């Protein structure tokens, strides 16, 4: 598994898509976003158009573990993103530890290559409300668990990747 971390609009999704394209494998895009308004719908359509037609897109806000379990050898699955997946579970008041355990188990058992996009939220100030503080703590814990399992962890800032763990194939940096 490769984990790509960065702030909002840092370029992490673009870099993750580049990793997948470089792999030469069949590409699956697992989208965790829920579309609640026209702005989000427009953003999702723009991303889908930019990716092109050689991606199989699966929209699944909660059961990422199920989709990952169905991925096969010869495929690369881009999970974009763990942050929205976590938010979906947090707001639904699901057991975050249990859901994270299921996600990591599916990743461990998958014969496919997995790329996970996640937001780094620990670089800002302490949020003023309890829900935002709970989210920040949960996101930090999720990122640490993902990074601990990953063979490669890449940070992205201003569109520029930097390897935190492992290495990337030639031509990606």
PDB file of C-alpha atoms in Angstrom:
ATOM      1  CA  UNK A   1       0.000   0.000   0.000  1.00  0.00           C
ATOM      2  CA  UNK A   2       1.057   3.535  -0.755  1.00  0.00           C
ATOM      3  CA  UNK A   3      -0.338   6.376   1.359  1.00  0.00           C
ATOM      4  CA  UNK A   4      -0.346   9.908  -0.050  1.00  0.00           C
ATOM      5  CA  UNK A   5      -0.830  12.627   2.568  1.00  0.00           C
ATOM      6  CA  UNK A   6      -1.227  16.363   2.199  1.00  0.00           C
ATOM      7  CA  UNK A   7      -3.360  19.352   2.949  1.00  0.00           C
ATOM      8  CA  UNK A   8      -6.507  20.330   1.102  1.00  0.00           C
ATOM      9  CA  UNK A   9      -5.812  21.077  -2.584  1.00  0.00           C
ATOM     10  CA  UNK A  10      -2.137  20.200  -2.148  1.00  0.00           C
ATOM     11  CA  UNK A  11      -2.016  18.005  -5.275  1.00  0.00           C
ATOM     12  CA  UNK A  12      -2.218  14.661  -3.481  1.00  0.00           C
ATOM     13  CA  UNK A  13      -5.011  13.286  -5.691  1.00  0.00           C
ATOM     14  CA  UNK A  14      -3.216  14.310  -8.892  1.00  0.00           C
ATOM     15  CA  UNK A  15      -0.007  12.659  -7.681  1.00  0.00           C
ATOM     16  CA  UNK A  16      -1.901   9.521  -6.627  1.00  0.00           C
ATOM     17  CA  UNK A  17      -3.473   9.273 -10.070  1.00  0.00           C
ATOM     18  CA  UNK A  18       0.020   9.594 -11.566  1.00  0.00           C
ATOM     19  CA  UNK A  19       1.196   6.662  -9.411  1.00  0.00           C
ATOM     20  CA  UNK A  20      -1.696   4.573 -10.724  1.00  0.00           C
ATOM     21  CA  UNK A  21      -1.160   5.541 -14.358  1.00  0.00           C
ATOM     22  CA  UNK A  22       2.576   4.773 -14.041  1.00  0.00           C
ATOM     23  CA  UNK A  23       1.804   1.273 -12.704  1.00  0.00           C
ATOM     24  CA  UNK A  24       0.401   0.001 -16.022  1.00  0.00           C
ATOM     25  CA  UNK A  25      -2.287  -1.894 -14.088  1.00  0.00           C
ATOM     26  CA  UNK A  26      -6.071  -1.776 -14.491  1.00  0.00           C
ATOM     27  CA  UNK A  27      -7.205   1.329 -12.584  1.00  0.00           C
ATOM     28  CA  UNK A  28     -10.059   1.449 -10.087  1.00  0.00           C
ATOM     29  CA  UNK A  29     -11.077   4.702  -8.413  1.00  0.00           C
ATOM     30  CA  UNK A  30     -12.860   4.274  -5.074  1.00  0.00           C
ATOM     31  CA  UNK A  31     -14.603   7.559  -4.275  1.00  0.00           C
ATOM     32  CA  UNK A  32     -15.782   8.079  -0.700  1.00  0.00           C
ATOM     33  CA  UNK A  33     -17.349  11.514  -1.166  1.00  0.00           C
ATOM     34  CA  UNK A  34     -21.057  11.987  -0.765  1.00  0.00           C
ATOM     35  CA  UNK A  35     -22.634  14.506  -3.106  1.00  0.00           C
ATOM     36  CA  UNK A  36     -24.854  16.867  -1.104  1.00  0.00           C
ATOM     37  CA  UNK A  37     -24.833  20.005  -3.254  1.00  0.00           C
ATOM     38  CA  UNK A  38     -24.226  21.322  -6.746  1.00  0.00           C
ATOM     39  CA  UNK A  39     -20.693  22.533  -5.932  1.00  0.00           C
ATOM     40  CA  UNK A  40     -19.639  19.032  -4.851  1.00  0.00           C
ATOM     41  CA  UNK A  41     -21.377  17.487  -7.875  1.00  0.00           C
ATOM     42  CA  UNK A  42     -19.455  19.823 -10.185  1.00  0.00           C
ATOM     43  CA  UNK A  43     -16.168  19.027  -8.450  1.00  0.00           C
ATOM     44  CA  UNK A  44     -16.764  15.267  -8.698  1.00  0.00           C
ATOM     45  CA  UNK A  45     -17.632  15.511 -12.401  1.00  0.00           C
ATOM     46  CA  UNK A  46     -14.531  17.623 -13.087  1.00  0.00           C
ATOM     47  CA  UNK A  47     -12.340  15.004 -11.364  1.00  0.00           C
ATOM     48  CA  UNK A  48     -13.994  12.174 -13.302  1.00  0.00           C
ATOM     49  CA  UNK A  49     -13.514  14.014 -16.607  1.00  0.00           C
ATOM     50  CA  UNK A  50      -9.871  14.813 -15.805  1.00  0.00           C
ATOM     51  CA  UNK A  51      -9.144  11.152 -14.972  1.00  0.00           C
ATOM     52  CA  UNK A  52     -10.400  10.013 -18.358  1.00  0.00           C
ATOM     53  CA  UNK A  53     -12.293   6.936 -19.426  1.00  0.00           C
ATOM     54  CA  UNK A  54      -9.700   4.305 -18.534  1.00  0.00           C
ATOM     55  CA  UNK A  55     -10.747   4.249 -14.865  1.00  0.00           C
ATOM     56  CA  UNK A  56     -13.510   2.188 -13.293  1.00  0.00           C
ATOM     57  CA  UNK A  57     -15.094   4.501 -10.711  1.00  0.00           C
ATOM     58  CA  UNK A  58     -16.895   3.071  -7.684  1.00  0.00           C
ATOM     59  CA  UNK A  59     -18.686   5.470  -5.359  1.00  0.00           C
ATOM     60  CA  UNK A  60     -18.894   4.046  -1.840  1.00  0.00           C
ATOM     61  CA  UNK A  61     -19.030   6.366   1.194  1.00  0.00           C
ATOM     62  CA  UNK A  62     -18.869   3.677   3.908  1.00  0.00           C
ATOM     63  CA  UNK A  63     -17.914   0.151   2.781  1.00  0.00           C
ATOM     64  CA  UNK A  64     -14.433   0.804   1.394  1.00  0.00           C
ATOM     65  CA  UNK A  65     -13.362  -2.500   2.938  1.00  0.00           C
ATOM     66  CA  UNK A  66     -15.879  -4.382   0.764  1.00  0.00           C
ATOM     67  CA  UNK A  67     -14.735  -2.658  -2.448  1.00  0.00           C
ATOM     68  CA  UNK A  68     -11.064  -3.218  -1.603  1.00  0.00           C
ATOM     69  CA  UNK A  69     -11.786  -6.896  -0.839  1.00  0.00           C
ATOM     70  CA  UNK A  70     -13.225  -7.279  -4.349  1.00  0.00           C
ATOM     71  CA  UNK A  71     -10.115  -5.847  -6.078  1.00  0.00           C
ATOM     72  CA  UNK A  72      -7.950  -8.387  -7.876  1.00  0.00           C
ATOM     73  CA  UNK A  73      -4.347  -8.983  -8.858  1.00  0.00           C
ATOM     74  CA  UNK A  74      -3.425  -6.913 -11.887  1.00  0.00           C
ATOM     75  CA  UNK A  75      -5.437  -3.965 -10.585  1.00  0.00           C
ATOM     76  CA  UNK A  76      -4.471  -0.816  -8.748  1.00  0.00           C
ATOM     77  CA  UNK A  77      -7.119   0.761  -6.565  1.00  0.00           C
ATOM     78  CA  UNK A  78      -7.014   4.451  -5.672  1.00  0.00           C
ATOM     79  CA  UNK A  79      -9.005   5.147  -2.501  1.00  0.00           C
ATOM     80  CA  UNK A  80      -9.760   8.879  -2.563  1.00  0.00           C
ATOM     81  CA  UNK A  81     -10.094   9.655   0.183  1.00  0.00           C
ATOM     82  CA  UNK A  82      -9.708   8.227   3.674  1.00  0.00           C
ATOM     83  CA  UNK A  83     -10.569  11.624   5.151  1.00  0.00           C
ATOM     84  CA  UNK A  84     -14.064  11.753   3.663  1.00  0.00           C
ATOM     85  CA  UNK A  85     -14.556   8.063   4.499  1.00  0.00           C
ATOM     86  CA  UNK A  86     -13.682   8.813   8.131  1.00  0.00           C
ATOM     87  CA  UNK A  87     -15.955  11.872   8.146  1.00  0.00           C
ATOM     88  CA  UNK A  88     -18.840   9.778   6.816  1.00  0.00           C
ATOM     89  CA  UNK A  89     -18.407   7.239   9.622  1.00  0.00           C
ATOM     90  CA  UNK A  90     -17.864   9.907  12.282  1.00  0.00           C
ATOM     91  CA  UNK A  91     -21.049  11.778  11.366  1.00  0.00           C
ATOM     92  CA  UNK A  92     -22.998   8.498  11.210  1.00  0.00           C
ATOM     93  CA  UNK A  93     -21.690   7.763  14.723  1.00  0.00           C
ATOM     94  CA  UNK A  94     -20.169   4.436  13.681  1.00  0.00           C
ATOM     95  CA  UNK A  95     -17.439   2.741  15.712  1.00  0.00           C
ATOM     96  CA  UNK A  96     -14.318   4.298  14.149  1.00  0.00           C
ATOM     97  CA  UNK A  97     -11.894   1.728  15.564  1.00  0.00           C
ATOM     98  CA  UNK A  98     -13.974  -1.154  14.197  1.00  0.00           C
ATOM     99  CA  UNK A  99     -14.353   0.489  10.773  1.00  0.00           C
ATOM    100  CA  UNK A 100     -10.614   1.233  10.633  1.00  0.00           C
ATOM    101  CA  UNK A 101      -9.813  -2.368  11.598  1.00  0.00           C
ATOM    102  CA  UNK A 102     -12.044  -3.614   8.751  1.00  0.00           C
ATOM    103  CA  UNK A 103     -10.425  -1.208   6.284  1.00  0.00           C
ATOM    104  CA  UNK A 104      -6.876  -2.210   7.215  1.00  0.00           C
ATOM    105  CA  UNK A 105      -7.734  -5.926   7.144  1.00  0.00           C
ATOM    106  CA  UNK A 106      -9.112  -5.553   3.617  1.00  0.00           C
ATOM    107  CA  UNK A 107      -5.997  -3.672   2.505  1.00  0.00           C
ATOM    108  CA  UNK A 108      -3.705  -6.315   4.038  1.00  0.00           C
ATOM    109  CA  UNK A 109      -5.550  -9.151   2.299  1.00  0.00           C
ATOM    110  CA  UNK A 110      -5.971  -7.506  -1.102  1.00  0.00           C
ATOM    111  CA  UNK A 111      -3.925  -8.891  -3.994  1.00  0.00           C
ATOM    112  CA  UNK A 112      -4.357  -5.534  -5.760  1.00  0.00           C
ATOM    113  CA  UNK A 113      -2.032  -2.598  -5.302  1.00  0.00           C
ATOM    114  CA  UNK A 114      -3.681   0.032  -3.124  1.00  0.00           C
ATOM    115  CA  UNK A 115      -3.066   3.793  -3.068  1.00  0.00           C
ATOM    116  CA  UNK A 116      -4.779   5.705  -0.261  1.00  0.00           C
ATOM    117  CA  UNK A 117      -5.216   9.486  -0.280  1.00  0.00           C
ATOM    118  CA  UNK A 118      -5.632  11.151   3.106  1.00  0.00           C
ATOM    119  CA  UNK A 119      -5.535  14.676   4.453  1.00  0.00           C
ATOM    120  CA  UNK A 120      -2.913  15.751   6.960  1.00  0.00           C
ATOM    121  CA  UNK A 121      -4.913  17.792   9.461  1.00  0.00           C
ATOM    122  CA  UNK A 122      -2.423  18.124  12.313  1.00  0.00           C
ATOM    123  CA  UNK A 123      -0.528  21.149  11.042  1.00  0.00           C
ATOM    124  CA  UNK A 124      -3.140  23.767  11.929  1.00  0.00           C
ATOM    125  CA  UNK A 125      -4.539  25.205  15.107  1.00  0.00           C
ATOM    126  CA  UNK A 126      -6.611  23.339  17.688  1.00  0.00           C
ATOM    127  CA  UNK A 127     -10.254  23.566  16.561  1.00  0.00           C
ATOM    128  CA  UNK A 128     -12.686  25.466  18.769  1.00  0.00           C
ATOM    129  CA  UNK A 129     -15.482  22.869  18.825  1.00  0.00           C
ATOM    130  CA  UNK A 130     -15.647  19.333  20.167  1.00  0.00           C
ATOM    131  CA  UNK A 131     -16.673  17.630  16.899  1.00  0.00           C
ATOM    132  CA  UNK A 132     -13.773  19.217  14.996  1.00  0.00           C
ATOM    133  CA  UNK A 133     -11.332  18.232  17.759  1.00  0.00           C
ATOM    134  CA  UNK A 134     -12.681  14.671  17.742  1.00  0.00           C
ATOM    135  CA  UNK A 135     -12.286  14.544  13.949  1.00  0.00           C
ATOM    136  CA  UNK A 136      -8.721  15.868  14.089  1.00  0.00           C
ATOM    137  CA  UNK A 137      -7.740  13.250  16.673  1.00  0.00           C
ATOM    138  CA  UNK A 138      -9.457  10.455  14.713  1.00  0.00           C
ATOM    139  CA  UNK A 139      -7.847  11.566  11.422  1.00  0.00           C
ATOM    140  CA  UNK A 140      -4.410  11.659  13.025  1.00  0.00           C
ATOM    141  CA  UNK A 141      -4.919   8.157  14.423  1.00  0.00           C
ATOM    142  CA  UNK A 142      -6.133   6.854  11.046  1.00  0.00           C
ATOM    143  CA  UNK A 143      -3.162   8.403   9.233  1.00  0.00           C
ATOM    144  CA  UNK A 144      -0.717   6.870  11.716  1.00  0.00           C
ATOM    145  CA  UNK A 145      -2.285   3.424  11.295  1.00  0.00           C
ATOM    146  CA  UNK A 146      -2.308   3.699   7.503  1.00  0.00           C
ATOM    147  CA  UNK A 147       1.315   4.894   7.445  1.00  0.00           C
ATOM    148  CA  UNK A 148       2.342   2.092   9.792  1.00  0.00           C
ATOM    149  CA  UNK A 149       0.935  -0.526   7.384  1.00  0.00           C
ATOM    150  CA  UNK A 150       2.138   1.147   4.191  1.00  0.00           C
ATOM    151  CA  UNK A 151       5.276   0.217   2.291  1.00  0.00           C
ATOM    152  CA  UNK A 152       5.434   3.750   0.888  1.00  0.00           C
ATOM    153  CA  UNK A 153       4.239   7.047   2.354  1.00  0.00           C
ATOM    154  CA  UNK A 154       4.426  10.227   0.294  1.00  0.00           C
ATOM    155  CA  UNK A 155       3.656  13.749   1.411  1.00  0.00           C
ATOM    156  CA  UNK A 156       2.519  16.321  -1.131  1.00  0.00           C
ATOM    157  CA  UNK A 157       2.849  20.057  -0.636  1.00  0.00           C
ATOM    158  CA  UNK A 158       2.199  22.634  -3.374  1.00  0.00           C
ATOM    159  CA  UNK A 159       2.027  19.771  -5.867  1.00  0.00           C
ATOM    160  CA  UNK A 160       5.501  18.554  -4.965  1.00  0.00           C
ATOM    161  CA  UNK A 161       5.877  15.012  -3.603  1.00  0.00           C
ATOM    162  CA  UNK A 162       8.324  14.071  -0.875  1.00  0.00           C
ATOM    163  CA  UNK A 163       8.884  10.475   0.226  1.00  0.00           C
ATOM    164  CA  UNK A 164       8.471   9.882   3.953  1.00  0.00           C
ATOM    165  CA  UNK A 165       8.770   6.073   3.898  1.00  0.00           C
ATOM    166  CA  UNK A 166       9.871   3.581   1.264  1.00  0.00           C
ATOM    167  CA  UNK A 167      10.547   4.599  -2.329  1.00  0.00           C
ATOM    168  CA  UNK A 168       8.770   5.348  -5.579  1.00  0.00           C
ATOM    169  CA  UNK A 169       9.456   3.899  -9.017  1.00  0.00           C
ATOM    170  CA  UNK A 170      11.787   5.828 -11.302  1.00  0.00           C
ATOM    171  CA  UNK A 171      10.112   8.672 -13.171  1.00  0.00           C
ATOM    172  CA  UNK A 172       7.539   9.628 -10.545  1.00  0.00           C
ATOM    173  CA  UNK A 173       9.512  12.293  -8.705  1.00  0.00           C
TER     174      UNK A 173
END
